Amino acid sequence: MTDETPGAEPKPAAGGYRVLARKYRPQSFADLIGHGPMVQTLRNAFETGRVAQAWMLTGVRGVGKTTTARILARALNYELPGRAGGPSVDLSEEGVHCRAIMEGRHVDVIEMDAASHTSVNDVREVIEAARYKPVSARYKVYIVDEVHMLSAAAFNALLKTLEEPPEHVKFVFATTEIRKVPITVLSRCQRFDLRRIEASVLQAHLARVAAAEKVEVAPEAIALVARAAEGSVRDGLTILDQAIAYGGDDGVTPETVRSMLGLADRERVIDLFEAVMKGDVAAALRELSEQYDVGADPAVVLSDLAAFVHLVTRIRHVPSSADDPALTEAERVRGRAFAEGLSVRVLSRAWQILLKGLAEVQTAPRPLPAAEMVLVRLAYAADLPTPDEAIRQLRDGLGAPQPGPGPSAGGGGSGGGGAQAQGRVLPTLAASSPRPTARALPAREPAALVVASFEDAIRLAERNRDVGLKFALERHVRLVRFEDGRIEFNPVPGANPGLAGEIGRKLSLWTNRRWIVAVSGETGAPTVAETREATRSRLVDDARADPTVAAILARFPGAEIVDVQFPDAAGGTGAADGGFDDLGDAPLPDLDGYELVEEFGDFDD
């Protein structure tokens, strides 16, 4: 809800200067901006006599929670001199109690800061005082600011009085952390969410305040102030107050606001975006350096750059976003051009790089070099094709860009630009020349891989680091027939029902030719794991029968043979279950020279 003229607090008796955020503090519901649904709800409630006993006002800082609470207290106690009346949202005339309530000095409107009154004793005083009728007003109104900071005991102590207060008592709570308020309290209140003020509404309000102050403020400067306020009226008025003092007799210009807040010129941010999208590193670094020299914060520049990426993405999906009055003409026109020329994948990649780079710049000991490295990274990433485009280029026989030149190191954007390299031409980048590409070569299929045995298939799975398939081949496959390109097997009970399809799919991928894998009803050979275990057991049994080993086992009661290893040519040892090529079906040789691995139990000697 808006009004043509901003409300203003009564002038202080001392005549001292009052900041704009206090001077133009709303005095009635008509002065509030952006909170129409709440005002309409209260109007209907007052007209029908459905006045609640408690209200919860929530929202970000500076949207008018405390001010709305005072106006609500004024409306509850509205009384014109010599006339009977009741609660009303029509506060066009100043009532008996209005001035004292809005100045925070009325005896029956008690404002309490929960940040400094958090204990149950503070709430107990409120409960005790609530029993007494108001001194002069219609209702005794308790305004509790930042109510989420009350302790759990204080909330519990307040519940009974909050649910069934005396008829003359009303509660108005305000908080920025609604999630920290117990649900038992919320259920006893009517809740109003005071949302951020829209940029266009805030700009109009700031323009009215500037006109009332007889200060010349450029429309673009007002737009910059509204954008910096992020939906907070108080922040917007505070920034405007500072800008008026900073600008002096020259008024408030866009350059004044940018210099004061360390903001980057919006149009120069767009120039920077164009440079990195073209892959022109030199132009991007030069632009960042010039903005830094005139006072722009590198982190703010990257933040504005990310905001423009978001704007271009929104315009691409919702073209009407470009009609937002809060946007400058350059943002509208050039934003549309970029939205038509850049793909969503490129914009998403730029957003991710900027989001990560912004955190790096904010924590870096030297923000400017860190920001420059982010721009270099972004320029090179913008010049790269997306994965699907790279695959398409390979399939079409197009050579990849020549390694070496990279994004342009000189002016003019001759580095080729991500837009042209990926088949996208931006209207603003038409003068850029495409990056030279390698000579197109005929596509060649990789040679097929021969798998001579089932053991080779297992090794192939191991080489490709597919542990799951290697385990399944060794323990779940009873081989019936094998030949290069075809496998028949009988799965063990409990094996994966889709094992045959998985084996065929992965072998076809690894060998570059089709494999036929079928499940057979024949019994098949033992699994590889069963064969290895049988071989190991046979070797252990034969070793146990050796007289020397038998003597050792008899000398150390509880000792057990767990494995048999063979010495290799290099003097090392190889496990008996190392594979088919290690043993085959050859008879066990003489145990002289073999190394026995024994596991000893407890013994006394």
XYZ file of C-alpha atoms in Angstrom:
605
model
C 0.000 0.000 0.000
C 1.472 3.333 -0.989
C 0.743 6.991 -0.501
C 1.626 10.016 -2.602
C 3.480 11.757 0.195
C 5.653 9.957 2.707
C 4.644 10.147 6.339
C 6.869 12.177 8.628
C 7.383 12.114 12.361
C 6.507 15.264 14.279
C 9.450 17.635 14.419
C 11.515 17.344 17.585
C 11.108 20.188 20.035
C 14.820 20.874 20.102
C 14.868 21.387 16.338
C 17.939 19.133 15.902
C 18.570 17.143 12.714
C 16.730 13.834 12.494
C 17.930 11.169 10.099
C 15.653 10.325 7.192
C 14.857 6.844 8.515
C 13.264 8.468 11.588
C 12.015 11.664 10.006
C 9.951 9.799 7.432
C 8.885 6.951 9.643
C 5.271 6.006 8.762
C 2.678 7.355 11.181
C -0.371 5.509 9.864
C -1.322 2.514 7.769
C -1.684 4.835 4.777
C 2.037 5.656 4.997
C 3.135 2.022 4.912
C 4.420 0.770 1.583
C 4.304 -2.793 0.331
C 2.093 -4.251 3.096
C -1.368 -4.026 1.565
C -2.606 -7.546 2.538
C -1.880 -6.945 6.227
C -3.638 -3.584 6.209
C -6.681 -5.060 4.477
C -6.863 -7.889 7.034
C -6.720 -5.476 9.958
C -9.278 -3.163 8.355
C -11.788 -5.995 7.955
C -11.080 -7.291 11.470
C -11.641 -3.862 13.057
C -14.825 -3.213 11.082
C -16.347 -6.572 12.085
C -15.101 -6.500 15.663
C -12.895 -9.593 15.194
C -9.907 -8.145 17.013
C -7.290 -10.742 17.980
C -5.457 -10.784 21.289
C -1.945 -11.163 19.800
C -0.113 -10.546 16.508
C 3.249 -11.851 15.278
C 5.127 -9.613 12.804
C 8.061 -11.228 11.023
C 10.414 -10.171 8.246
C 13.976 -9.086 7.441
C 15.512 -5.997 8.958
C 14.140 -2.610 7.978
C 10.772 -3.653 6.529
C 8.779 -1.929 9.275
C 8.060 -4.466 12.021
C 8.456 -2.120 15.005
C 6.835 0.778 13.144
C 3.872 -1.418 12.206
C 3.580 -2.538 15.837
C 3.330 1.105 16.978
C 0.769 1.928 14.286
C -1.221 -1.130 15.339
C -1.120 0.064 18.969
C -2.277 3.505 17.786
C -5.132 1.933 15.798
C -6.263 -0.146 18.785
C -6.377 2.951 21.010
C -7.583 5.422 18.384
C -9.801 8.040 19.972
C -10.700 11.482 18.651
C -11.235 14.303 21.182
C -14.873 14.512 22.275
C -16.034 11.604 20.085
C -16.814 8.012 20.859
C -14.966 5.470 18.771
C -13.174 2.162 18.623
C -10.242 0.466 16.896
C -9.754 1.843 13.379
C -7.229 1.721 10.546
C -8.363 5.151 9.304
C -5.912 7.380 11.187
C -6.164 10.486 9.037
C -6.703 12.705 12.070
C -4.436 12.706 15.100
C -6.200 11.148 18.077
C -5.841 11.664 21.800
C -3.141 9.034 22.303
C -1.539 8.996 18.833
C 1.429 11.307 19.370
C 2.528 9.688 22.641
C 2.221 6.173 21.187
C 4.216 6.962 18.030
C 6.920 8.668 20.100
C 7.160 5.579 22.342
C 6.210 7.321 25.593
C 2.610 6.282 26.242
C 2.110 4.715 29.654
C -0.274 2.023 28.359
C 1.870 0.966 25.381
C 4.851 -0.866 26.801
C 7.746 -1.595 24.430
C 10.035 -4.388 25.588
C 13.287 -5.479 23.988
C 13.503 -9.251 24.371
C 17.236 -9.138 23.602
C 17.840 -7.510 27.005
C 14.844 -8.983 28.857
C 15.191 -12.697 28.217
C 14.522 -14.280 31.598
C 11.368 -15.712 33.119
C 11.443 -12.943 35.745
C 11.018 -10.299 33.035
C 7.993 -12.143 31.669
C 6.595 -12.580 35.190
C 6.596 -8.783 35.597
C 4.607 -8.492 32.351
C 2.109 -11.080 33.566
C 1.681 -9.318 36.920
C 1.215 -5.890 35.309
C -1.262 -7.256 32.744
C -3.862 -7.777 35.488
C -4.325 -4.020 35.951
C -6.461 -1.966 33.601
C -4.890 0.679 31.363
C -4.446 4.162 32.818
C -6.003 6.221 30.016
C -6.143 4.231 26.780
C -8.615 1.595 25.639
C -6.083 -1.264 25.643
C -2.815 -1.980 27.377
C -0.531 -3.028 24.489
C 2.733 -4.914 24.988
C 5.164 -4.638 22.048
C 7.927 -7.249 22.354
C 10.733 -6.767 19.811
C 13.026 -9.648 18.797
C 10.771 -12.029 20.698
C 12.742 -15.078 19.494
C 15.465 -14.195 22.011
C 13.303 -15.026 25.022
C 14.427 -18.105 26.933
C 12.458 -21.347 26.797
C 11.292 -20.812 30.383
C 10.130 -17.285 29.541
C 8.104 -18.576 26.566
C 6.484 -21.235 28.743
C 5.623 -18.692 31.417
C 3.941 -16.491 28.812
C 1.758 -19.195 27.233
C -1.231 -19.102 29.600
C -1.530 -15.317 29.635
C -1.034 -15.198 25.862
C -3.848 -17.681 25.250
C -6.352 -16.113 27.672
C -5.260 -12.537 28.346
C -7.487 -10.006 30.126
C -9.859 -8.205 27.768
C -7.892 -4.983 28.071
C -4.508 -6.512 27.078
C -3.080 -6.988 23.571
C 0.319 -8.385 22.526
C 2.315 -7.442 19.417
C 5.469 -9.462 18.781
C 8.202 -8.704 16.229
C 11.018 -11.000 15.122
C 13.521 -11.561 12.332
C 13.946 -15.260 13.252
C 10.464 -16.725 13.100
C 11.784 -20.295 13.123
C 13.189 -19.777 16.615
C 9.770 -18.944 18.053
C 8.066 -22.023 19.601
C 5.062 -23.315 17.709
C 3.048 -23.093 20.918
C 3.471 -19.305 20.801
C 2.835 -19.022 17.052
C -0.428 -20.932 17.356
C -1.761 -18.269 19.743
C -0.978 -15.328 17.419
C -2.147 -13.966 14.112
C 0.945 -13.981 11.921
C 1.859 -11.355 9.323
C 4.931 -11.841 7.103
C 6.257 -8.411 6.142
C 8.055 -9.106 2.886
C 10.891 -7.197 1.275
C 9.749 -4.073 -0.531
C 9.848 -4.400 -4.319
C 12.569 -2.347 -6.005
C 10.132 -0.272 -8.062
C 8.029 0.587 -4.974
C 11.126 1.465 -2.965
C 12.464 3.654 -5.774
C 9.224 5.611 -5.882
C 9.310 6.083 -2.107
C 12.927 7.288 -2.144
C 12.109 9.712 -4.951
C 9.271 11.203 -2.880
C 11.566 11.569 0.125
C 14.237 13.268 -2.017
C 11.617 15.674 -3.395
C 10.388 16.444 0.130
C 13.974 17.174 1.174
C 14.433 19.377 -1.927
C 17.512 17.403 -2.981
C 18.290 16.631 -6.598
C 18.854 12.902 -6.961
C 19.368 11.269 -10.358
C 16.945 8.416 -11.165
C 19.846 6.033 -11.768
C 21.271 6.967 -8.355
C 17.914 6.156 -6.739
C 17.944 2.801 -8.548
C 21.420 2.081 -7.182
C 20.320 2.966 -3.638
C 17.211 0.769 -3.916
C 19.259 -2.141 -5.206
C 21.805 -1.765 -2.375
C 18.969 -1.644 0.203
C 17.824 -5.155 -0.793
C 14.175 -4.511 0.002
C 14.732 -2.702 3.324
C 13.141 0.755 3.558
C 15.297 1.731 6.526
C 18.488 0.700 4.716
C 17.397 2.629 1.635
C 16.734 5.821 3.605
C 20.005 5.440 5.508
C 22.007 5.056 2.281
C 20.160 7.993 0.702
C 20.885 10.127 3.781
C 24.569 9.292 3.522
C 24.614 9.954 -0.229
C 23.033 13.396 0.255
C 25.731 14.282 2.786
C 28.460 12.851 0.525
C 27.256 14.659 -2.594
C 26.875 18.062 -0.919
C 25.672 20.907 -3.134
C 26.218 18.847 -6.304
C 23.288 16.581 -5.477
C 23.318 12.798 -5.681
C 24.614 11.293 -8.912
C 25.207 7.639 -9.828
C 28.931 8.250 -9.483
C 28.333 9.558 -5.966
C 26.561 6.368 -4.894
C 29.072 4.082 -6.605
C 32.035 5.857 -5.044
C 30.409 5.897 -1.612
C 29.413 2.229 -1.610
C 32.283 0.852 -3.688
C 29.862 -0.323 -6.377
C 30.778 -1.066 -9.950
C 29.191 0.757 -12.874
C 26.427 -1.516 -14.154
C 27.323 -0.861 -17.786
C 30.976 -1.553 -17.103
C 29.998 -4.811 -15.423
C 28.259 -5.758 -18.676
C 31.412 -4.828 -20.607
C 33.390 -7.092 -18.281
C 30.909 -9.917 -18.838
C 31.230 -9.535 -22.595
C 35.025 -9.622 -22.385
C 35.145 -12.878 -20.419
C 32.518 -14.499 -22.654
C 34.659 -13.603 -25.679
C 37.726 -15.086 -23.994
C 39.508 -11.718 -24.080
C 41.541 -12.015 -20.893
C 43.508 -8.816 -21.430
C 40.366 -6.710 -21.850
C 38.756 -8.331 -18.806
C 41.761 -7.697 -16.568
C 42.079 -4.140 -17.841
C 38.406 -3.454 -17.125
C 38.661 -4.893 -13.602
C 41.776 -2.813 -12.901
C 40.070 0.394 -14.055
C 37.038 -0.281 -11.881
C 39.307 -1.033 -8.920
C 41.171 2.251 -9.457
C 37.957 4.258 -9.122
C 37.042 2.541 -5.851
C 35.139 -0.619 -6.800
C 35.584 -3.557 -4.435
C 36.738 -6.687 -6.357
C 34.258 -8.827 -4.411
C 31.431 -6.442 -5.300
C 32.443 -6.558 -8.961
C 32.248 -10.354 -9.000
C 28.956 -10.222 -7.115
C 27.517 -7.824 -9.711
C 28.900 -10.044 -12.471
C 27.139 -13.050 -10.960
C 23.940 -11.000 -10.643
C 24.126 -10.167 -14.351
C 24.631 -13.851 -15.210
C 21.490 -14.571 -13.199
C 19.636 -11.774 -15.006
C 20.624 -13.115 -18.435
C 19.501 -16.606 -17.411
C 16.139 -15.263 -16.214
C 15.612 -13.285 -19.405
C 16.382 -16.406 -21.441
C 13.635 -18.363 -19.670
C 11.266 -15.480 -18.793
C 11.665 -12.756 -21.448
C 9.320 -10.433 -19.541
C 11.993 -10.158 -16.807
C 13.719 -7.581 -18.996
C 10.763 -5.216 -18.497
C 11.516 -4.762 -14.787
C 11.609 -0.976 -14.171
C 14.471 -1.474 -11.703
C 16.754 -2.436 -14.603
C 18.790 0.079 -16.529
C 18.421 0.444 -20.279
C 21.803 -1.224 -20.822
C 20.762 -4.216 -18.700
C 17.533 -4.603 -20.653
C 18.942 -4.280 -24.162
C 22.245 -6.091 -23.758
C 20.739 -8.644 -21.393
C 18.307 -9.694 -24.128
C 21.162 -9.960 -26.627
C 23.227 -12.190 -24.355
C 20.188 -14.324 -23.501
C 19.680 -15.033 -27.215
C 23.331 -15.852 -27.855
C 24.448 -17.882 -24.812
C 23.264 -21.357 -23.894
C 22.010 -22.283 -20.446
C 24.998 -24.615 -19.970
C 27.456 -21.755 -20.512
C 25.540 -19.481 -18.149
C 25.300 -22.193 -15.493
C 29.032 -22.849 -15.714
C 29.769 -19.111 -15.400
C 27.477 -18.920 -12.365
C 29.247 -21.802 -10.625
C 32.702 -20.348 -11.275
C 31.690 -16.907 -10.011
C 29.952 -18.302 -6.946
C 33.041 -20.265 -5.933
C 35.398 -17.459 -6.926
C 33.474 -14.908 -4.854
C 34.097 -16.938 -1.699
C 37.798 -17.144 -2.594
C 38.060 -13.369 -3.097
C 36.294 -12.624 0.190
C 38.825 -14.705 2.132
C 41.953 -13.926 0.080
C 44.654 -11.716 1.671
C 44.866 -9.816 -1.656
C 41.398 -9.577 -3.193
C 42.382 -8.007 -6.530
C 44.763 -10.769 -7.705
C 42.263 -13.364 -6.533
C 39.511 -11.676 -8.567
C 41.792 -11.542 -11.611
C 42.429 -15.275 -11.378
C 38.668 -15.882 -11.219
C 38.215 -13.867 -14.419
C 41.006 -15.812 -16.141
C 39.365 -19.064 -15.118
C 35.997 -17.829 -16.331
C 37.409 -16.654 -19.684
C 39.033 -20.017 -20.386
C 35.948 -21.930 -19.266
C 33.723 -19.775 -21.480
C 35.933 -20.706 -24.457
C 35.527 -24.453 -23.886
C 32.765 -26.467 -25.512
C 30.305 -28.224 -23.265
C 30.716 -32.039 -23.034
C 27.897 -32.780 -25.468
C 29.283 -30.244 -27.957
C 32.761 -31.780 -27.716
C 31.328 -35.242 -28.404
C 29.346 -33.868 -31.328
C 32.497 -32.276 -32.775
C 34.378 -35.569 -32.525
C 31.548 -37.483 -34.153
C 31.344 -34.957 -36.985
C 35.094 -35.236 -37.580
C 35.828 -31.687 -36.485
C 39.218 -31.170 -34.906
C 39.408 -29.656 -31.463
C 40.794 -26.100 -31.151
C 44.550 -25.857 -31.502
C 46.229 -26.047 -28.080
C 48.290 -23.066 -27.156
C 46.580 -19.815 -28.127
C 43.843 -20.037 -25.453
C 41.707 -16.982 -24.858
C 43.158 -13.858 -26.406
C 46.061 -12.375 -24.513
C 45.793 -9.156 -26.491
C 43.019 -6.671 -27.131
C 40.233 -7.028 -29.599
C 38.960 -10.385 -28.445
C 40.744 -12.365 -31.147
C 40.879 -15.368 -28.886
C 37.834 -16.814 -30.541
C 35.284 -16.551 -27.767
C 33.212 -19.269 -26.214
C 30.216 -18.230 -28.287
C 31.801 -18.866 -31.688
C 33.716 -21.965 -30.608
C 30.446 -23.553 -29.578
C 28.360 -22.544 -32.559
C 26.719 -19.580 -30.807
C 27.078 -16.038 -32.118
C 26.311 -13.156 -29.783
C 25.013 -9.968 -31.417
C 27.516 -7.940 -29.427
C 30.414 -10.233 -30.366
C 29.948 -10.283 -34.151
C 33.325 -8.672 -34.791
C 35.218 -11.484 -33.079
C 37.019 -13.924 -35.362
C 36.666 -17.678 -34.815
C 39.498 -19.644 -33.292
C 41.451 -21.638 -35.904
C 40.715 -25.336 -35.736
C 42.768 -28.354 -36.655
C 42.334 -30.001 -40.078
C 39.384 -32.356 -40.124
C 40.490 -35.991 -39.982
C 38.468 -39.057 -40.945
C 36.941 -40.729 -37.910
C 38.627 -43.989 -36.948
C 37.132 -46.747 -34.864
C 39.443 -48.082 -32.159
C 40.696 -51.622 -32.718
C 38.749 -54.469 -31.152
C 40.346 -56.179 -28.149
C 40.778 -59.948 -28.207
C 39.929 -61.860 -25.017
C 41.428 -65.348 -25.322
C 40.220 -66.896 -22.074
C 37.812 -66.443 -19.210
C 40.754 -65.489 -17.001
C 41.547 -62.680 -19.472
C 37.978 -61.409 -19.047
C 38.529 -61.274 -15.286
C 41.807 -59.404 -15.770
C 40.027 -56.985 -18.113
C 37.501 -56.171 -15.401
C 40.347 -55.672 -12.943
C 42.195 -53.411 -15.392
C 39.076 -51.256 -15.771
C 38.755 -51.127 -11.969
C 35.304 -52.669 -11.968
C 35.563 -54.465 -8.629
C 31.925 -55.512 -8.624
C 32.084 -57.328 -11.969
C 35.433 -58.951 -11.122
C 33.928 -60.291 -7.891
C 30.875 -61.608 -9.760
C 32.993 -63.308 -12.457
C 35.098 -65.050 -9.842
C 32.355 -66.136 -7.436
C 29.029 -66.240 -9.269
C 29.902 -67.706 -12.704
C 30.139 -71.455 -13.334
C 31.587 -71.489 -16.832
C 29.972 -73.784 -19.404
C 31.551 -72.550 -22.666
C 33.855 -69.706 -23.552
C 35.114 -68.300 -26.820
C 36.138 -64.830 -27.855
C 32.869 -62.878 -28.094
C 30.621 -65.506 -26.443
C 30.142 -66.813 -22.892
C 27.745 -69.447 -21.571
C 27.538 -69.934 -17.825
C 25.391 -71.289 -15.014
C 24.960 -68.710 -12.223
C 25.360 -69.779 -8.618
C 22.260 -69.529 -6.385
C 21.680 -65.961 -5.234
C 23.554 -64.355 -8.149
C 22.296 -61.126 -9.686
C 19.490 -61.992 -12.170
C 20.838 -59.388 -14.595
C 24.428 -60.596 -14.417
C 24.482 -61.904 -18.011
C 23.368 -58.561 -19.395
C 25.876 -56.685 -17.279
C 28.763 -58.920 -18.405
C 27.806 -58.568 -22.059
C 27.348 -54.809 -21.874
C 30.656 -54.099 -20.158
C 32.730 -56.526 -22.234
C 31.262 -55.000 -25.402
C 32.223 -51.558 -24.145
C 35.768 -52.545 -23.169
C 36.555 -54.631 -26.272
C 34.732 -52.396 -28.770
C 32.693 -55.235 -30.246
C 29.562 -57.132 -29.419
C 29.551 -59.979 -26.893
C 26.889 -62.633 -26.497
C 26.484 -63.801 -22.898
C 23.896 -66.509 -22.215
C 22.687 -68.397 -19.144
C 22.897 -72.182 -19.585
C 21.050 -74.982 -17.835
C 24.185 -77.144 -17.733
C 26.057 -77.522 -14.466
C 29.258 -75.886 -15.632
C 32.707 -75.849 -14.066
C 33.345 -74.707 -10.496
C 33.711 -70.962 -10.038
C 37.158 -69.422 -10.063
C 36.952 -68.825 -6.320
C 35.957 -72.468 -5.695
C 38.848 -73.711 -7.879
C 41.349 -71.506 -6.052
C 40.099 -72.633 -2.651
C 40.310 -76.297 -3.704
C 43.868 -75.788 -4.951
C 44.868 -74.035 -1.749
C 43.345 -76.811 0.392
C 45.194 -79.489 -1.603
C 48.505 -77.706 -1.185
C 47.944 -77.246 2.540
C 47.037 -80.933 2.945
C 50.141 -82.029 1.021
C 52.300 -79.700 3.079
C 50.842 -81.066 6.301
C 51.859 -84.569 5.201
C 55.508 -83.567 4.816
C 57.601 -85.018 7.732
C 59.350 -81.737 8.443
C 56.131 -79.785 8.591
C 54.491 -82.507 10.687
C 57.366 -82.248 13.188
C 56.926 -78.470 13.399
C 53.219 -78.816 13.996
C 53.851 -81.389 16.693
C 56.454 -79.138 18.336
C 54.039 -76.165 18.450
C 50.597 -77.345 19.567
C 47.803 -75.189 18.120
C 49.821 -74.113 15.070
C 47.956 -74.189 11.737
C 48.989 -73.951 8.071
C 46.967 -71.201 6.392
C 48.763 -70.850 3.039
C 51.555 -72.167 0.859
C 53.730 -69.737 -1.136
C 56.270 -70.546 -3.870
C 59.599 -68.710 -4.247
C 59.861 -66.869 -7.575
C 62.965 -66.280 -9.671
C 63.634 -62.968 -7.973
C 63.672 -64.518 -4.554
C 60.193 -63.352 -3.574
C 57.162 -65.491 -2.902
C 53.942 -66.011 -4.783
C 50.646 -67.107 -3.258
C 49.343 -70.505 -4.125
C 45.966 -69.031 -5.056
C 47.434 -66.380 -7.313
C 45.646 -67.672 -10.417
C 45.409 -70.456 -12.968
C 48.727 -69.644 -14.575
C 50.539 -70.150 -11.285
C 49.681 -73.831 -10.763
C 47.425 -75.370 -13.335
C 46.973 -79.049 -12.545
C 50.676 -79.880 -12.116
C 51.549 -82.223 -9.233
C 52.899 -80.724 -6.069
C 56.757 -80.603 -6.230
C 59.033 -81.493 -3.361
C 58.528 -79.113 -0.418
C 62.253 -78.493 0.031
C 62.806 -74.807 -0.606
C 59.136 -73.915 -0.108
C 58.161 -71.239 2.396
C 55.323 -72.199 4.731
C 53.072 -69.592 6.214
C 51.911 -70.800 9.616
C 49.527 -69.412 12.166
C 50.426 -70.267 15.768
C 48.051 -70.598 18.642
C 48.885 -70.386 22.330
C 51.707 -72.587 23.581
C 53.702 -72.868 26.786
C 57.241 -73.565 25.510
